[in-house]
PDB file of C-alpha atoms in Angstrom:
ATOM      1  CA  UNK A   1       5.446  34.010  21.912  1.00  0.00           C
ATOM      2  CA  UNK A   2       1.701  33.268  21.246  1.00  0.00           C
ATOM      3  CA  UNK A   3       1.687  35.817  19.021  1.00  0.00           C
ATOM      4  CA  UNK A   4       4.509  33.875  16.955  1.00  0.00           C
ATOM      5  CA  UNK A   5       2.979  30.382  17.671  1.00  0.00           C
ATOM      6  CA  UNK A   6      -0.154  30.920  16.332  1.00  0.00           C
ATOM      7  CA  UNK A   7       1.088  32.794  12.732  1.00  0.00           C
ATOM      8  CA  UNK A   8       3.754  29.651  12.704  1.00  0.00           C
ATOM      9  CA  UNK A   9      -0.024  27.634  13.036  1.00  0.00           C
ATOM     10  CA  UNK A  10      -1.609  30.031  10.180  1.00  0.00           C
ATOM     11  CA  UNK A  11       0.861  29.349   7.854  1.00  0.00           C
ATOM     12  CA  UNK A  12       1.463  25.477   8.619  1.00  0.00           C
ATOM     13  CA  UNK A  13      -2.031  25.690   7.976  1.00  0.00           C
ATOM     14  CA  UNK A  14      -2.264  27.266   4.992  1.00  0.00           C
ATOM     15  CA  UNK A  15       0.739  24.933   3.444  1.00  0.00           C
ATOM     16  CA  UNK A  16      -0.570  21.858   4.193  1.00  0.00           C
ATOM     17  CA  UNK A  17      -1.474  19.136   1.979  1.00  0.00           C
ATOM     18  CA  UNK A  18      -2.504  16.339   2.202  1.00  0.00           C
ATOM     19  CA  UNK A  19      -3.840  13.269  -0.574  1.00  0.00           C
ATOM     20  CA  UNK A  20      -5.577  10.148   0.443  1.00  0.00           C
ATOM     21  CA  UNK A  21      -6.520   7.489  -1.500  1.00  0.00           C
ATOM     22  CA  UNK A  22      -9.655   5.571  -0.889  1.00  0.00           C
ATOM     23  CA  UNK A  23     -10.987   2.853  -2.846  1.00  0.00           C
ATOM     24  CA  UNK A  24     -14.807   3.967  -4.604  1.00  0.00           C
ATOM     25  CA  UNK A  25     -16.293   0.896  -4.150  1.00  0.00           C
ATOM     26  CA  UNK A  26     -16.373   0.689  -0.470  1.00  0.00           C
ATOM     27  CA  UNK A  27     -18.199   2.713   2.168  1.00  0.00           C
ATOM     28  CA  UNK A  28     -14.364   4.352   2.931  1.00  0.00           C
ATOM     29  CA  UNK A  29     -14.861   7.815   2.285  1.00  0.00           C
ATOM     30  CA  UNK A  30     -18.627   7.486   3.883  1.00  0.00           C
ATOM     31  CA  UNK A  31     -17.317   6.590   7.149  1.00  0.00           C
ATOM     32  CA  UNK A  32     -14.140   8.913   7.183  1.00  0.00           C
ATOM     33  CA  UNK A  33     -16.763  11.618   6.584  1.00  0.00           C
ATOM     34  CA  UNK A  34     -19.104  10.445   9.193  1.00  0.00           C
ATOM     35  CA  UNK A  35     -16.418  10.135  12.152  1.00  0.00           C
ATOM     36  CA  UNK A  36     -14.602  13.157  11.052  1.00  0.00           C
ATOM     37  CA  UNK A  37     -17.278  16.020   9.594  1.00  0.00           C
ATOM     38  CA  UNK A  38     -14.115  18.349   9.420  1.00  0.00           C
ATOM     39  CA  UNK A  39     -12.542  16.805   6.579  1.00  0.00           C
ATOM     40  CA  UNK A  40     -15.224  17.866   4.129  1.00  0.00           C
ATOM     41  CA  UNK A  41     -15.401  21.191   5.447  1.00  0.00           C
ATOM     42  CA  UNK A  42     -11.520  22.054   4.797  1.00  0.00           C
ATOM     43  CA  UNK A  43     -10.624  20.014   2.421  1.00  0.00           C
ATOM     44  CA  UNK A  44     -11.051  19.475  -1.423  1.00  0.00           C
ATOM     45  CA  UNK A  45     -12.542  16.238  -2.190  1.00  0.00           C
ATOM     46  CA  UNK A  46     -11.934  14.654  -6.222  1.00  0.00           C
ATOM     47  CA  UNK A  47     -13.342  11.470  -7.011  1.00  0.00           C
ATOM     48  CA  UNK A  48     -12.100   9.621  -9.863  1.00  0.00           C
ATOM     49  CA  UNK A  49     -13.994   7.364 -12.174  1.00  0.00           C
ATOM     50  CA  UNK A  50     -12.846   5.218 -14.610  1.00  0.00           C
ATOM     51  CA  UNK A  51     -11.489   6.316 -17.899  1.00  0.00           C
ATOM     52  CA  UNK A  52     -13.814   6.250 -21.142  1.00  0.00           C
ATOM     53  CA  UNK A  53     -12.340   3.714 -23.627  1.00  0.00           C
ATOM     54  CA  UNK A  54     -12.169   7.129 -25.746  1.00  0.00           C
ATOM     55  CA  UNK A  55      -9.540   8.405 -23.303  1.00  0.00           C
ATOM     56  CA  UNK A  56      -7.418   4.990 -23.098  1.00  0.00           C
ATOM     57  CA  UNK A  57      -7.282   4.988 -26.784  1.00  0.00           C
ATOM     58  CA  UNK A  58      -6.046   8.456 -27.369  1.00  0.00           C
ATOM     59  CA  UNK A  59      -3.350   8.135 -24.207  1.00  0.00           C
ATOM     60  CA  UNK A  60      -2.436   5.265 -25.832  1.00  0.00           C
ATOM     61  CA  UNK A  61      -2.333   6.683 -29.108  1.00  0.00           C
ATOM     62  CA  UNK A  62      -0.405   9.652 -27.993  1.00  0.00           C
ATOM     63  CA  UNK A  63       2.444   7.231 -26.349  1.00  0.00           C
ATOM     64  CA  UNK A  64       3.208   5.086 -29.537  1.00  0.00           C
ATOM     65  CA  UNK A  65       2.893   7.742 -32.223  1.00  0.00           C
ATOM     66  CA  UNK A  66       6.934   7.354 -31.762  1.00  0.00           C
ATOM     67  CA  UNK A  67       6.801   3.613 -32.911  1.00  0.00           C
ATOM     68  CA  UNK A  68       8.051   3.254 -36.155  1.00  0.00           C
ATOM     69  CA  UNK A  69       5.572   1.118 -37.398  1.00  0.00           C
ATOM     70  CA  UNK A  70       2.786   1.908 -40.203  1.00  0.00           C
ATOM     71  CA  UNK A  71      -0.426   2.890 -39.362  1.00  0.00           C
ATOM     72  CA  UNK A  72      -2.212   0.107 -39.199  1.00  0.00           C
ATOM     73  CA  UNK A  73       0.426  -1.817 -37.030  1.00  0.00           C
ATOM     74  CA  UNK A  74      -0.371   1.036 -34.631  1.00  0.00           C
ATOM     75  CA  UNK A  75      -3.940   0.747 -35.024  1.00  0.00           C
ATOM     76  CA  UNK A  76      -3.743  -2.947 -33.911  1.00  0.00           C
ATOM     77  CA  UNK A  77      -1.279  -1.922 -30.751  1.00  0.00           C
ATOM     78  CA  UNK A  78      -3.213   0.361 -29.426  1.00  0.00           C
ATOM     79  CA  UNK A  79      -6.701  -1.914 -29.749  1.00  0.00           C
ATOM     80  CA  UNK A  80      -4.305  -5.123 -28.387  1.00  0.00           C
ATOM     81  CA  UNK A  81      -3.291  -2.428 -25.580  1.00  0.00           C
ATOM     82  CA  UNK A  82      -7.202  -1.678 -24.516  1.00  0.00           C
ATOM     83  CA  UNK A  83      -7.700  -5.484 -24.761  1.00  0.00           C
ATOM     84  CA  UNK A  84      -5.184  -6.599 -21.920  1.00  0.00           C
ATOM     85  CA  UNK A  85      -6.392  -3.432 -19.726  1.00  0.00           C
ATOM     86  CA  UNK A  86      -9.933  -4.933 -20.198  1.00  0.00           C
ATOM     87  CA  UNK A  87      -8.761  -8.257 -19.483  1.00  0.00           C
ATOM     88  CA  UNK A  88      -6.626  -7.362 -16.460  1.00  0.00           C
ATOM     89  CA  UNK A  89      -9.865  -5.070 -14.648  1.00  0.00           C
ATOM     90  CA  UNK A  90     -11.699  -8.539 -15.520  1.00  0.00           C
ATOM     91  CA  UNK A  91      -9.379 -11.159 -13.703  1.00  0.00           C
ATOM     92  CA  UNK A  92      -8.995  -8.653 -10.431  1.00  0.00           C
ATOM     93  CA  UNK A  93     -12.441  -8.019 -10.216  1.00  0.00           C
ATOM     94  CA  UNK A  94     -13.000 -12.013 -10.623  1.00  0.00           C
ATOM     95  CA  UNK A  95     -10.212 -12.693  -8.137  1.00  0.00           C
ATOM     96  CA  UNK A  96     -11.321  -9.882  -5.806  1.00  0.00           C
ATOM     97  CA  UNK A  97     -14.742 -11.651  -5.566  1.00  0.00           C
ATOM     98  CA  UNK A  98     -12.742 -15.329  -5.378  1.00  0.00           C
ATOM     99  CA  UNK A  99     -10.554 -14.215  -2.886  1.00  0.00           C
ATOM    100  CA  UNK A 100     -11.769 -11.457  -0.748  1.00  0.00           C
ATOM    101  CA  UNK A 101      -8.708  -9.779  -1.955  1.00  0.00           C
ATOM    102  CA  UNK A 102      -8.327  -5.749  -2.389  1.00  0.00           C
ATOM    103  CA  UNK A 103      -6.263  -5.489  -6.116  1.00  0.00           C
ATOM    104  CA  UNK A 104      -7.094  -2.628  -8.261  1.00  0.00           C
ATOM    105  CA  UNK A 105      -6.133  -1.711 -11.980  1.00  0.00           C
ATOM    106  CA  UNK A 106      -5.898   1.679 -11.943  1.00  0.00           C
ATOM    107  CA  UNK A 107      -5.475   4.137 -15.486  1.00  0.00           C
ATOM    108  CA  UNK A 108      -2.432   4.495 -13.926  1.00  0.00           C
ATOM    109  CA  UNK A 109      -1.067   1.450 -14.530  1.00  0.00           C
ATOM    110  CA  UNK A 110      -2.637   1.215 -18.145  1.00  0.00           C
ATOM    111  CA  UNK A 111      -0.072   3.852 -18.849  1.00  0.00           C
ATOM    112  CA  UNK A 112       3.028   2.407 -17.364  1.00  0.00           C
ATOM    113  CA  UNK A 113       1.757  -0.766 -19.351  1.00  0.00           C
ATOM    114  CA  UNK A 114       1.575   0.827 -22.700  1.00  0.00           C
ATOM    115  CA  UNK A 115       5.038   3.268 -21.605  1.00  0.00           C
ATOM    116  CA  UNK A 116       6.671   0.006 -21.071  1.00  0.00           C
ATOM    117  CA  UNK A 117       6.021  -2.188 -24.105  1.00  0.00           C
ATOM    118  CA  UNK A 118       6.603   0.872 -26.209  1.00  0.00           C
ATOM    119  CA  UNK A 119       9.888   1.416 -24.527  1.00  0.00           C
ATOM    120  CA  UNK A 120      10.700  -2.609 -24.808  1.00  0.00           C
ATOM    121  CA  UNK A 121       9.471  -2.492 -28.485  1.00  0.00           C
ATOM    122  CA  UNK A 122      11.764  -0.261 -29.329  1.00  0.00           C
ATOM    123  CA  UNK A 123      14.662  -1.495 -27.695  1.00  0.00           C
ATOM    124  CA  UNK A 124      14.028  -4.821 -29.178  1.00  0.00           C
ATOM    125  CA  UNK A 125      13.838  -3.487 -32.831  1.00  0.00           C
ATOM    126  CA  UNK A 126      17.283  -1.775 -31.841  1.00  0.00           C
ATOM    127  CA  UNK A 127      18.638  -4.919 -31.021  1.00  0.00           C
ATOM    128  CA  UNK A 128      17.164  -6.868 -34.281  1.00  0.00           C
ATOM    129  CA  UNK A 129      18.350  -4.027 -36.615  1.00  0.00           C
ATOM    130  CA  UNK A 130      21.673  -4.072 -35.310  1.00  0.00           C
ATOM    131  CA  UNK A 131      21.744  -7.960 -35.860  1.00  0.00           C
ATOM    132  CA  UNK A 132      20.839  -7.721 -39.002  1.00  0.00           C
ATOM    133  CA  UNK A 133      23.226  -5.323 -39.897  1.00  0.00           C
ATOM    134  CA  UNK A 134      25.660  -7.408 -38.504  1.00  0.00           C
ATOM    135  CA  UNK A 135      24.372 -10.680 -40.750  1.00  0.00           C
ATOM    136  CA  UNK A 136      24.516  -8.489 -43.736  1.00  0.00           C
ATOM    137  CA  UNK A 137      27.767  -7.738 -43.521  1.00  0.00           C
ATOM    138  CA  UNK A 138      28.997 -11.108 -42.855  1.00  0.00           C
ATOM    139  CA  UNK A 139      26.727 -12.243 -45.759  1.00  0.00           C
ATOM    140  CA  UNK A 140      28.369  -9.833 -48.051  1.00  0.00           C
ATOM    141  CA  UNK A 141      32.166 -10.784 -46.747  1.00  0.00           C
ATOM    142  CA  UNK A 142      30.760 -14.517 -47.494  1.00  0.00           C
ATOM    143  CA  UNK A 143      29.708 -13.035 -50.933  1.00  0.00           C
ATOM    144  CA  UNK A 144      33.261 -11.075 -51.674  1.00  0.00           C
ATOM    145  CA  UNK A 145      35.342 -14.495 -50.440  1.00  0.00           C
ATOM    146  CA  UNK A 146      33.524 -16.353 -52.633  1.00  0.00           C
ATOM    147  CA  UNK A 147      33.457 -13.997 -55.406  1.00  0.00           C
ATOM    148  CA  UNK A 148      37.056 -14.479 -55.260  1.00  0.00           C
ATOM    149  CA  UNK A 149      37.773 -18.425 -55.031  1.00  0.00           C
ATOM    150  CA  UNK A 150      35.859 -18.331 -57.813  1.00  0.00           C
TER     151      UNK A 150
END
């Protein structure tokens, strides 16, 4: 029985994972450390920083090279895109400090942003193109009925 406890312990070991997320501004990983020295010692540590505005702009390239719009449409997405992520790590940092509030904007969220409005944009020109299919056929019935009163 100990035998078979401790090789059920060995391999729960050896299986177990485990992610935390710490904000890198505070003294959070520091003091997890500090009370708990083990945690370094068996465990793999990855610290993220912030992506380069190379990396946003090629992610964000990458998602709306499916757009059907011309290059330079594109151009000014993707630049609009970095803008608002900018803007948005700006107003939580500002409201962070205002508030003693804890909001981050992660990369993470830059790419559901850019997912989403390329998804929406896309579903909107669907809906456009169809209506204006539909208005050009009812401009060429109008066209044929009055070809013919005349």
């Amino acid at each position: 029985p100990t035998e078979l406890y401790n090789k059920f312990l060995e391999r729960c070991m050896s299986n177990f994972h485990l992610v935390i997320k710490l904000p890198s501004d505070t003294n959070d990983v520091r003091d997890l450390c500090r009370t708990y020295p083990e945690f370094l010692n068996k465990s793999v540590v990855c610290y993220f920083n912030q992506w380069p505005d190379d990396a946003l702009q090629k992610a964000a390239e990458m998602i709306f090279e499916d757009l059907s719009v011309s290059r330079e449409q594109r151009k000014f997405i993707v630049n609009a895109s970095k803008e608002f992520y900018a803007f948005a790590k700006k107003k939580t940092e500002e409201t962070n400090k205002a508030h003693q509030h804890k909001i981050e904007i992660s990369a993470s969220s830059y790419i559901s942003f850019i997912k989403f409005f390329s998804q929406l944009y896309q579903s909107k020109n669907a809906e456009v193109t169809q209506k204006k299919k539909s208005y050009e056929s009812i401009i060429k019935k109008y066209e044929t009925i009055q070809a013919e009163i005349e």
